Tab-separated table of C-alpha atoms in Angstrom:
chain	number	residue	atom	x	y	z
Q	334	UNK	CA	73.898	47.200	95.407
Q	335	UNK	CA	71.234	49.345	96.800
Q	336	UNK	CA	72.672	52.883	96.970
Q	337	UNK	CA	71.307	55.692	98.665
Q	338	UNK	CA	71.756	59.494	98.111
Q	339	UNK	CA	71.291	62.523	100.067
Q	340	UNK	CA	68.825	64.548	97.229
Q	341	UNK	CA	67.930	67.461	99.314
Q	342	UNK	CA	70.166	69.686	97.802
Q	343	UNK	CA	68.638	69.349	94.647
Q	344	UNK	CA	65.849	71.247	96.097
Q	345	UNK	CA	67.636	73.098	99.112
Q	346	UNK	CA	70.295	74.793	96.722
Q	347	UNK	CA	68.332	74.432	93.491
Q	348	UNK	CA	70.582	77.213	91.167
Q	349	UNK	CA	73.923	76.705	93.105
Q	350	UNK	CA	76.834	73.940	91.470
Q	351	UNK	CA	76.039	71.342	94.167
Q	352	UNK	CA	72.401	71.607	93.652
Q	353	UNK	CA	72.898	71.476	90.041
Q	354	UNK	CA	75.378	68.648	90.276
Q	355	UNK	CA	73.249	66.523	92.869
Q	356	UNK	CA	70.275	66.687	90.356
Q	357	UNK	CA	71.882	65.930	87.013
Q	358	UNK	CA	74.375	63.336	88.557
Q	359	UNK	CA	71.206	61.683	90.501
Q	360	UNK	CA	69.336	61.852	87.484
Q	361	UNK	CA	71.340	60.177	85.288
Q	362	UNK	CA	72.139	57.480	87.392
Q	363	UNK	CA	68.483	56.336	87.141
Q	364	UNK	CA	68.020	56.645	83.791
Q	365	UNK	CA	71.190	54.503	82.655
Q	366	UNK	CA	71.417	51.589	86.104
Q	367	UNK	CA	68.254	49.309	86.202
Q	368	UNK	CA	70.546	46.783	87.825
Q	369	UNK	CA	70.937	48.447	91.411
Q	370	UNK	CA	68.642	49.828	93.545
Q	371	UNK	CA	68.332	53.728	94.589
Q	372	UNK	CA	67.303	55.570	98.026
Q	373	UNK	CA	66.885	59.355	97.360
Q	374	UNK	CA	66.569	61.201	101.069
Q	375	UNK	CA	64.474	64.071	99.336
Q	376	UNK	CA	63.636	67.864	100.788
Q	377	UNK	CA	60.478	69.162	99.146
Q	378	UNK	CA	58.177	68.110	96.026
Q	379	UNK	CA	59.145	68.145	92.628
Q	380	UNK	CA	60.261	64.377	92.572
Q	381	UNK	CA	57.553	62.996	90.215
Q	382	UNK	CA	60.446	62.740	86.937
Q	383	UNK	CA	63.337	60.809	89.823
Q	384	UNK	CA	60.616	57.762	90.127
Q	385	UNK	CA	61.701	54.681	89.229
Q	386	UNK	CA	60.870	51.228	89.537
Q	387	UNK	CA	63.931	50.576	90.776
Q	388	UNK	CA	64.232	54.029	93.395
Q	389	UNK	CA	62.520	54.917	96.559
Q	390	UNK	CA	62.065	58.329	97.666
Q	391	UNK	CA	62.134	59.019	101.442
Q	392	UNK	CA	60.801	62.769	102.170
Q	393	UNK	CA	62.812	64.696	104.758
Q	394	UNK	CA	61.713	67.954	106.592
Q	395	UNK	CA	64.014	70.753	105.795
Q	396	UNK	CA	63.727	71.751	109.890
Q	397	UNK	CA	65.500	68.572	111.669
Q	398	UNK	CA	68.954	68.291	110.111
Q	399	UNK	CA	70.468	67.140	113.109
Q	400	UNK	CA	68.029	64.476	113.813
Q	401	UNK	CA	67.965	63.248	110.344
Q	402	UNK	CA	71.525	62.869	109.639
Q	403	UNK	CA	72.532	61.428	113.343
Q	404	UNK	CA	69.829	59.517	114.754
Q	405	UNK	CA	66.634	59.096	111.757
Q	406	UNK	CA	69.868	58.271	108.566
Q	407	UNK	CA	72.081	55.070	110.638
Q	408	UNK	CA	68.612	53.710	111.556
Q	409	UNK	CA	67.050	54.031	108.231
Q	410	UNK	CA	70.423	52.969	106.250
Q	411	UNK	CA	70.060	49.631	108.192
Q	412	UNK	CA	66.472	49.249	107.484
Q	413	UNK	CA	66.594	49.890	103.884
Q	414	UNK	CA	69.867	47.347	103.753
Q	415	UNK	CA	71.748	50.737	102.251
Q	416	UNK	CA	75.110	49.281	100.941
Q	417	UNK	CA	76.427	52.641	99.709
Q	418	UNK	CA	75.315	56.123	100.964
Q	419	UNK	CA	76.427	59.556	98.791
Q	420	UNK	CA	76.866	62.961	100.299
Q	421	UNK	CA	77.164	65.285	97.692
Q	422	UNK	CA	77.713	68.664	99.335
Q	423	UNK	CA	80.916	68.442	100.299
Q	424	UNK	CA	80.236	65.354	102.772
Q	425	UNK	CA	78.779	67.941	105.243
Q	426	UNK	CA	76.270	66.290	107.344
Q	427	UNK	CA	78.340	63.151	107.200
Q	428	UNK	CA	77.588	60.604	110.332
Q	429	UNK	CA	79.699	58.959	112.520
Q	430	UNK	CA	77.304	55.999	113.132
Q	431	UNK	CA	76.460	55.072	109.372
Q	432	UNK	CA	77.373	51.341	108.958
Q	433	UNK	CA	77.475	51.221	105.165
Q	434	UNK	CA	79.786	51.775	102.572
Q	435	UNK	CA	80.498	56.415	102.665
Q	436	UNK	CA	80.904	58.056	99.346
Q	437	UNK	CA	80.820	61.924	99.774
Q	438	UNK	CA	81.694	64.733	96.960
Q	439	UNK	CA	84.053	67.814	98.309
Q	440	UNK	CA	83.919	70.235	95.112
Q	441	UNK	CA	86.721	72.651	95.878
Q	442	UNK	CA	88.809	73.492	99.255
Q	443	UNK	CA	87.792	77.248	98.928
Q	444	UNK	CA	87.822	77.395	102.421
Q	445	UNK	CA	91.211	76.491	103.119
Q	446	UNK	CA	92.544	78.415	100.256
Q	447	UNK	CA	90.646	81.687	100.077
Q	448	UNK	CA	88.862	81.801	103.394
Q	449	UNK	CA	88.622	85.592	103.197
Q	450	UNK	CA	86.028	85.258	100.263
Q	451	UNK	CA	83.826	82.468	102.489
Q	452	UNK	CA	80.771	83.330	105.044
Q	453	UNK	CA	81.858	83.271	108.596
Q	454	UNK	CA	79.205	80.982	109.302
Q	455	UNK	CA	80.046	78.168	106.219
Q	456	UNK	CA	84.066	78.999	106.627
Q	457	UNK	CA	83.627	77.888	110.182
Q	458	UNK	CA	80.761	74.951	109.496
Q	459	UNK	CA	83.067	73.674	106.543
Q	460	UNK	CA	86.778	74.103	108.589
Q	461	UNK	CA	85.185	71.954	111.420
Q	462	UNK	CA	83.484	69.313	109.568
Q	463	UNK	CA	86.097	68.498	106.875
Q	464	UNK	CA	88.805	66.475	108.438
Q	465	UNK	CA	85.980	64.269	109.680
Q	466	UNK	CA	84.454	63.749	106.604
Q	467	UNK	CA	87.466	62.826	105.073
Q	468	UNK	CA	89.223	60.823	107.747
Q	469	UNK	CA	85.385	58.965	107.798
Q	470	UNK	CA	84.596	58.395	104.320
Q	471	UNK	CA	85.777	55.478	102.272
Q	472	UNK	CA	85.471	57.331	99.145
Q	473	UNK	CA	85.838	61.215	97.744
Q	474	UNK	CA	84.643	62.432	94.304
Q	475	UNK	CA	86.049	65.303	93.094
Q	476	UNK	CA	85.475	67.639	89.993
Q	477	UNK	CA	88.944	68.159	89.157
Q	478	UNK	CA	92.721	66.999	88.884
Q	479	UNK	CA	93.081	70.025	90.520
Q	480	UNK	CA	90.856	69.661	93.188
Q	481	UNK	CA	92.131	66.323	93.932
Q	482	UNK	CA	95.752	67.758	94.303
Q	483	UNK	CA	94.731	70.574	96.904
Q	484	UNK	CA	92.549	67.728	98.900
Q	485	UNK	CA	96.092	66.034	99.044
Q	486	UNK	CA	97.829	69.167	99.964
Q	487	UNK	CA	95.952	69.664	102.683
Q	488	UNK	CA	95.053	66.016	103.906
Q	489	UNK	CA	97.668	63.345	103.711
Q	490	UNK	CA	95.312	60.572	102.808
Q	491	UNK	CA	95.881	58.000	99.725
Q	492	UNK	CA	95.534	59.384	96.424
Q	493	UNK	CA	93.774	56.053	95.753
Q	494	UNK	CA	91.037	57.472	97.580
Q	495	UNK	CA	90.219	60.448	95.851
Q	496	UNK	CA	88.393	59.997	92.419
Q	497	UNK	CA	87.524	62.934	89.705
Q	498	UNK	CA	84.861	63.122	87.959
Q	499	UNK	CA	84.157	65.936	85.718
Q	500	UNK	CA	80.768	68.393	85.606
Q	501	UNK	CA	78.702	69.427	82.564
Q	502	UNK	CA	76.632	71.348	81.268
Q	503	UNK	CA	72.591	71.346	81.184
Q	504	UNK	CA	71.428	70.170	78.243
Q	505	UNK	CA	69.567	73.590	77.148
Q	506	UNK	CA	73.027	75.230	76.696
Q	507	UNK	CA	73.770	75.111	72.752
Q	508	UNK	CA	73.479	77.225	69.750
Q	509	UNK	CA	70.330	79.547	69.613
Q	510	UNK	CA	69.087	81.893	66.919
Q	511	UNK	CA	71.216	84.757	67.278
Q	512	UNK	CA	68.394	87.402	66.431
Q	513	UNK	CA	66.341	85.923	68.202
Q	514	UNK	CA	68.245	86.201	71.289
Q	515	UNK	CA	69.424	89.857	70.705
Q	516	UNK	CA	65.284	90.776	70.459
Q	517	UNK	CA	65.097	89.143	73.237
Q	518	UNK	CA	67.240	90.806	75.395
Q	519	UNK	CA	66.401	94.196	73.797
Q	520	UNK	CA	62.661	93.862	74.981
Q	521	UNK	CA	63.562	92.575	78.548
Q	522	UNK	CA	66.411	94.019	79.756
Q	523	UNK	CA	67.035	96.736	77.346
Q	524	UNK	CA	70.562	95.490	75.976
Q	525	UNK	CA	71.037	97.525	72.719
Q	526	UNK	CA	75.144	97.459	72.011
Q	527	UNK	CA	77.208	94.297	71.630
Q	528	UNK	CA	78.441	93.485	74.752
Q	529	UNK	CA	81.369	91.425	76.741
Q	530	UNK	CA	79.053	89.220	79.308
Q	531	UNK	CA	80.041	88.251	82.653
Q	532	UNK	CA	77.658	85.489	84.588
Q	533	UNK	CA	78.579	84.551	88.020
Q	534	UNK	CA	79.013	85.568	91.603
Q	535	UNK	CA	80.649	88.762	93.049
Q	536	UNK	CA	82.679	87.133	95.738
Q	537	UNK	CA	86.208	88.752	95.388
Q	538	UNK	CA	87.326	85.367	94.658
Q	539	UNK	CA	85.704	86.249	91.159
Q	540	UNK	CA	87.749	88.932	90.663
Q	541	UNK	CA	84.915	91.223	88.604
Q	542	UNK	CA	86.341	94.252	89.868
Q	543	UNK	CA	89.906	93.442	87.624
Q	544	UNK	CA	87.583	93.303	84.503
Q	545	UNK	CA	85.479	96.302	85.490
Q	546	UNK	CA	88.841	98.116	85.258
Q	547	UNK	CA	90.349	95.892	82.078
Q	548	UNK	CA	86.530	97.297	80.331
Q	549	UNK	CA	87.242	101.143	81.317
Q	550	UNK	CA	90.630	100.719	79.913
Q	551	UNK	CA	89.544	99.596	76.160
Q	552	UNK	CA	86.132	100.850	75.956
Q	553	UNK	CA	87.403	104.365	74.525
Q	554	UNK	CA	89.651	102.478	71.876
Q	555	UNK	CA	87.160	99.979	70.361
Q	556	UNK	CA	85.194	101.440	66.943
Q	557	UNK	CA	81.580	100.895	68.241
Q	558	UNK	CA	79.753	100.997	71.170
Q	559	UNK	CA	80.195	97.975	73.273
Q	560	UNK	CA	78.222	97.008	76.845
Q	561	UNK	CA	79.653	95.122	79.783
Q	562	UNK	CA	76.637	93.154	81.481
Q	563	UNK	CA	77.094	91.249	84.090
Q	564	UNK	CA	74.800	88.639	84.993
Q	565	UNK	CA	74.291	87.440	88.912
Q	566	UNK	CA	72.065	88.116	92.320
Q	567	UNK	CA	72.524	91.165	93.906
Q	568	UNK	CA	74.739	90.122	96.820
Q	569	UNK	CA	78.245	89.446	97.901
Q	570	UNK	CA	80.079	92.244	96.749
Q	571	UNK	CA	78.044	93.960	94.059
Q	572	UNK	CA	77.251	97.030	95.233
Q	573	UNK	CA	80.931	98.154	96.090
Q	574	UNK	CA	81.645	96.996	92.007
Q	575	UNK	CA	78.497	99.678	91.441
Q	576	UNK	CA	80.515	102.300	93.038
Q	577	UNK	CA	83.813	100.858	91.144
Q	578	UNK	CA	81.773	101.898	87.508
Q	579	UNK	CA	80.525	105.276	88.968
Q	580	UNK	CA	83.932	105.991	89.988
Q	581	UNK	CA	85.628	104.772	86.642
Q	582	UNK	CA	82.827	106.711	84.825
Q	583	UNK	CA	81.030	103.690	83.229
Q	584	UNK	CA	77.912	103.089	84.784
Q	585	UNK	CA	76.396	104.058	81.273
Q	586	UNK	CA	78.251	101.312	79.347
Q	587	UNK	CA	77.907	98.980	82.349
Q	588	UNK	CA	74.664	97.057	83.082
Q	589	UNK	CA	73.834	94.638	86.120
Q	590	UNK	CA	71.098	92.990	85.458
Q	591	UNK	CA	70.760	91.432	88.824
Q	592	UNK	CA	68.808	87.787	88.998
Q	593	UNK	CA	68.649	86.007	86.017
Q	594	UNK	CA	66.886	82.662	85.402
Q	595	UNK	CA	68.817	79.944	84.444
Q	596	UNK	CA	66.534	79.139	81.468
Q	597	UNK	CA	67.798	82.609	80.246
Q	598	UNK	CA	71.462	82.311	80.924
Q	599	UNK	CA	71.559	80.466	77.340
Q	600	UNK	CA	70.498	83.630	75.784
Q	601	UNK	CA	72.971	85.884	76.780
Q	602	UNK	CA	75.451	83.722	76.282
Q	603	UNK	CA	74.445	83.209	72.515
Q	604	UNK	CA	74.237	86.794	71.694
Q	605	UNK	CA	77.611	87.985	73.636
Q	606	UNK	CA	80.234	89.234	71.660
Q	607	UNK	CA	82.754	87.742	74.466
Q	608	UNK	CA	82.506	85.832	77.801
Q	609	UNK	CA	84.959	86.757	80.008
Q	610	UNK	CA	85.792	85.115	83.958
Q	611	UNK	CA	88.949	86.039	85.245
Q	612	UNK	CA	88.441	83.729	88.061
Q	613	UNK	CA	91.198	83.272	90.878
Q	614	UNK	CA	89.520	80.300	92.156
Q	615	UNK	CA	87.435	77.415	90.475
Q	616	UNK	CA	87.167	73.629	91.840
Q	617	UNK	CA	85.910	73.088	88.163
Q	618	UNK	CA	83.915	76.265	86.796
Q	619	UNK	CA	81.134	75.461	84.671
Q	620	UNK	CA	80.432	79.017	83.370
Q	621	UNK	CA	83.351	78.826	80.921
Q	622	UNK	CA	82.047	75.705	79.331
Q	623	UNK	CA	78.216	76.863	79.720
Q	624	UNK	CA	79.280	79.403	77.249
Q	625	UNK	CA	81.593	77.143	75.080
Q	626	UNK	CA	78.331	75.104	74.906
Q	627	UNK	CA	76.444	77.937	73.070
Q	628	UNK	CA	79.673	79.068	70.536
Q	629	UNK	CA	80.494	82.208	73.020
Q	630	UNK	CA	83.961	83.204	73.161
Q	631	UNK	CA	86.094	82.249	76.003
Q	632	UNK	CA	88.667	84.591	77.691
Q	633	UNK	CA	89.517	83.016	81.658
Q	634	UNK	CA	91.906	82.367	83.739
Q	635	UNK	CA	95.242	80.174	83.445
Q	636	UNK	CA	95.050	78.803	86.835
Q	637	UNK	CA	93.325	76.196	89.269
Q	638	UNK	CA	91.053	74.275	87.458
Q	639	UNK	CA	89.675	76.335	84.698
Q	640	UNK	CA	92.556	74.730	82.337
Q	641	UNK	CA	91.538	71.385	82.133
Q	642	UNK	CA	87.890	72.613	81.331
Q	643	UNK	CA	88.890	75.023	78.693
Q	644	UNK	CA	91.899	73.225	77.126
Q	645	UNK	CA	92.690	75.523	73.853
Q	646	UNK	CA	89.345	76.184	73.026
Q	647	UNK	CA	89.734	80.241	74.860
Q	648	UNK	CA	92.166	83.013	75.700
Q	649	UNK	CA	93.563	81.844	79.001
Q	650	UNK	CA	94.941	85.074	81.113
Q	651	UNK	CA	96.757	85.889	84.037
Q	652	UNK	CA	93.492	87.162	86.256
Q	653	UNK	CA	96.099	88.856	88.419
Q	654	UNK	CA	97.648	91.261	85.446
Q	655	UNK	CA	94.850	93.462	84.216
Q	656	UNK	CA	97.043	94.426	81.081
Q	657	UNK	CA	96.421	90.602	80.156
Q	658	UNK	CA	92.273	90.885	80.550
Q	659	UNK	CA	92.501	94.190	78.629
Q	660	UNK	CA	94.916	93.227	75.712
Q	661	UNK	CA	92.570	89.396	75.309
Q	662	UNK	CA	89.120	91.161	75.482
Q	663	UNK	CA	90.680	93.900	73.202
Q	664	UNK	CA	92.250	91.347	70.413
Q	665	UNK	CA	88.739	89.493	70.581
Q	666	UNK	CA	86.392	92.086	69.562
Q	667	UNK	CA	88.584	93.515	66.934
Q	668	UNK	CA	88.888	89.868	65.523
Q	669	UNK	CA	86.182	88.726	63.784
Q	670	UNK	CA	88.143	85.309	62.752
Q	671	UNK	CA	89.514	85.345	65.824
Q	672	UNK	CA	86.243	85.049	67.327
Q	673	UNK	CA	84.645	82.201	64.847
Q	674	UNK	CA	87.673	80.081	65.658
Q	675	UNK	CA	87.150	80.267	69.282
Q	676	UNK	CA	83.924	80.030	68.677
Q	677	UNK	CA	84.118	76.678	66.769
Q	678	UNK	CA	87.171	75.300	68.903
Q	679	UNK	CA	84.364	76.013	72.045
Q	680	UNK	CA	82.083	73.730	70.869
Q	681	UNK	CA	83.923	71.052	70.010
Q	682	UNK	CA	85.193	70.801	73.197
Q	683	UNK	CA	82.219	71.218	75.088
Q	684	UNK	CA	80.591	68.305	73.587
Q	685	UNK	CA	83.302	66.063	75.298
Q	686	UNK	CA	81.245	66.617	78.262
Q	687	UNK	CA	78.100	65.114	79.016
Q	688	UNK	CA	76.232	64.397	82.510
Q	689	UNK	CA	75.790	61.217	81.241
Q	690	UNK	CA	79.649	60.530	81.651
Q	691	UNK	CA	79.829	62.266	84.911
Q	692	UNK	CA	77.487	59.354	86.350
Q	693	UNK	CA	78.940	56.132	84.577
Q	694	UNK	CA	82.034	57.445	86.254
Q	695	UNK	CA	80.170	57.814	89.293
Q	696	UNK	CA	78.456	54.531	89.240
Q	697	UNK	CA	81.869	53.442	88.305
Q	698	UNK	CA	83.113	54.326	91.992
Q	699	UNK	CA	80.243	52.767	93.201
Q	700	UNK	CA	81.015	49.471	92.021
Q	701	UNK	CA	85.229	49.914	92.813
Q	702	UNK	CA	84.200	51.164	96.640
Q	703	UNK	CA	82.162	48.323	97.164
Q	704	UNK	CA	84.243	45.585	95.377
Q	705	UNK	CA	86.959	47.040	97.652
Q	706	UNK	CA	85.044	46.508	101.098
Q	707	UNK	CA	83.259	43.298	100.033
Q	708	UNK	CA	87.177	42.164	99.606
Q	709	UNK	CA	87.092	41.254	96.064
Q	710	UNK	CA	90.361	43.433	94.930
């Protein structure tokens, strides 16, 4: 097959889940398929470690969207003799006139379930182009079993049509020096006390403002000083959750550390005490397993599709009943067993997912898609 691959997110929303996705996903297909061939449609530099002898990298201006997907992609699919072409930002950007084989990954419905937490401008890009994409494709990937069940809530398309394949995380996730890391933090961002961590965005959908108030609850009945810090760019809704802590009283014992590189997320979550995501919403969540990955206590939510990420290996809650987030975080940090176990439990089941698996299942759909249209099932 020669396959080809829209790549520019990897460099267009470099930090974000599809960006992250796209690049470990597109990676690993090249280092385990020398059989096939591989078209990457690439935004930017940084491509030197995707070459291949068996991969060709087409550069695409970041200014001419329009042109590239509907007039510059059906030509060059038919030029390049592109059997199978990938979209993996939610098939946005799809084209009508591509005559191969259209595989296209739709991460979550967020949109159609919690619209009030989405940009006006994406809501309304995303609500428009989504029926298309999948009345169009001939294949969706999804993270999730529960992604795949609100896709079929919402769209009443074969179920044979939707495949899930689950995310990972990076590889420089795992067990760190604990001292080290607690220095570390000390001299950069002036972290002192243990601390319950929270790394993510501030969209309501996250819900931080339930475990701002779950914190102010306990802090006053725990023996020693303990931090919240939460982790994330300073957008969305993180100033109102500043004036949340001032109002609470607990802008002392709360730090935002605003941006954070990812090559530091590891650290924090090594030296937390707890990691906690009351989520309301994930089409997989990778934080929760990011911290499994590095033996950090798990406390998250019970619902959508943090579940099948987690399994047993954390304290699921009800993110809608604060008295739940404030008895779990309490009960962790006053046990120390308690703590190891989850600890040990986290790891376990974090190394039953690998990026690696993500793309043979991927390649996987590759070779059932096009089986299927070449009529030979």
């Amino acid at each position: 097959m020669n396959i080809g691959i829209d790549a520019r997110p990897i460099n267009l929303y470099r930090g974000s889940g599809i960006g992250t996705y796209t690049e470990n996903v597109t990676r690993e297909l090249l280092n385990l398929d020398s059989k096939n061939s591989y078209t990457l449609y690439w935004y930017g530099t940084d491509y030197e470690t995707f070459k291949h002898n068996n991969c060709k990298i087409n550069i695409i201006s970041r200014g001419h969207h329009n042109f590239f997907e509907n007039c510059y992609l059906p030509y060059n699919t038919i030029k390049n003799n592109i059997d199978i072409y990938h979209i993996p930002q939610n098939g946005i950007g799809l084209s009508e006139d591509l005559s191969c084989i259209k595989v296209v990954t739709i991460h979550d419905l967020i949109p159609y379930v919690m619209p009030e937490t989405v940009g006006k401008g994406y809501l309304l890009k995303f609500l428009k182009s989504i029926p298309l994409v999948v009345e169009k494709c001939d294949a969706i990937i999804t993270v999730s079993e529960y992604s795949k069940k609100d896709l079929l809530k919402f769209f009443p398309i074969n179920p044979d049509k939707i495949y899930v394949t689950p995310l990972a995380a990076n590889s420089n996730y795992k067990i760190m020096d604990k001292a080290y890391c607690s220095g570390y933090l000390l001299n950069n961002y002036g972290i002192k006390n243990k601390f319950i961590l929270y790394i993510g965005g501030f969209s309501p959908r996250k819900n931080v403002k339930a475990l701002i108030y779950a914190f102010s609850k306990i802090k006053k009945s725990l023996t020693q000083p303990v931090s919240l810090v939460i982790v994330g760019s300073n957008k969305d809704d993180l100033n109102n959750l500043k004036l949340l802590c001032d109002k609470l009283r607990i802008s002392k014992e709360v730090i935002f550390t605003g941006y954070v590189k990812e090559s530091e997320l590891p650290i924090f979550y090594n030296t937390c005490e707890v990691f906690a995501y009351p989520s309301l919403y994930e089409g997989f969540g990778l934080p929760p397993l990011e911290a499994m990955s590095c033996g950090a206590p798990v406390i998250t939510s019970n619902i959508t599709s943090i579940p099948e990420v987690v399994k047993d290996s954390g304290i699921l809650i009800d993110p809608f009943k604060s008295s739940e987030i404030e008895n779990a975080l309490w009960k962790v940090l006053n046990d120390e067993s308690l703590r190891n176990d989850l600890k040990v439990r986290g790891i376990k089941n974090s190394a039953t997912f690998s990026w690696k698996k993500t793309a043979e299942k991927t390649l996987d759909i590759y070779n059932a898609v096009y089986k299927k249209a070449m009529g030979e099932v």
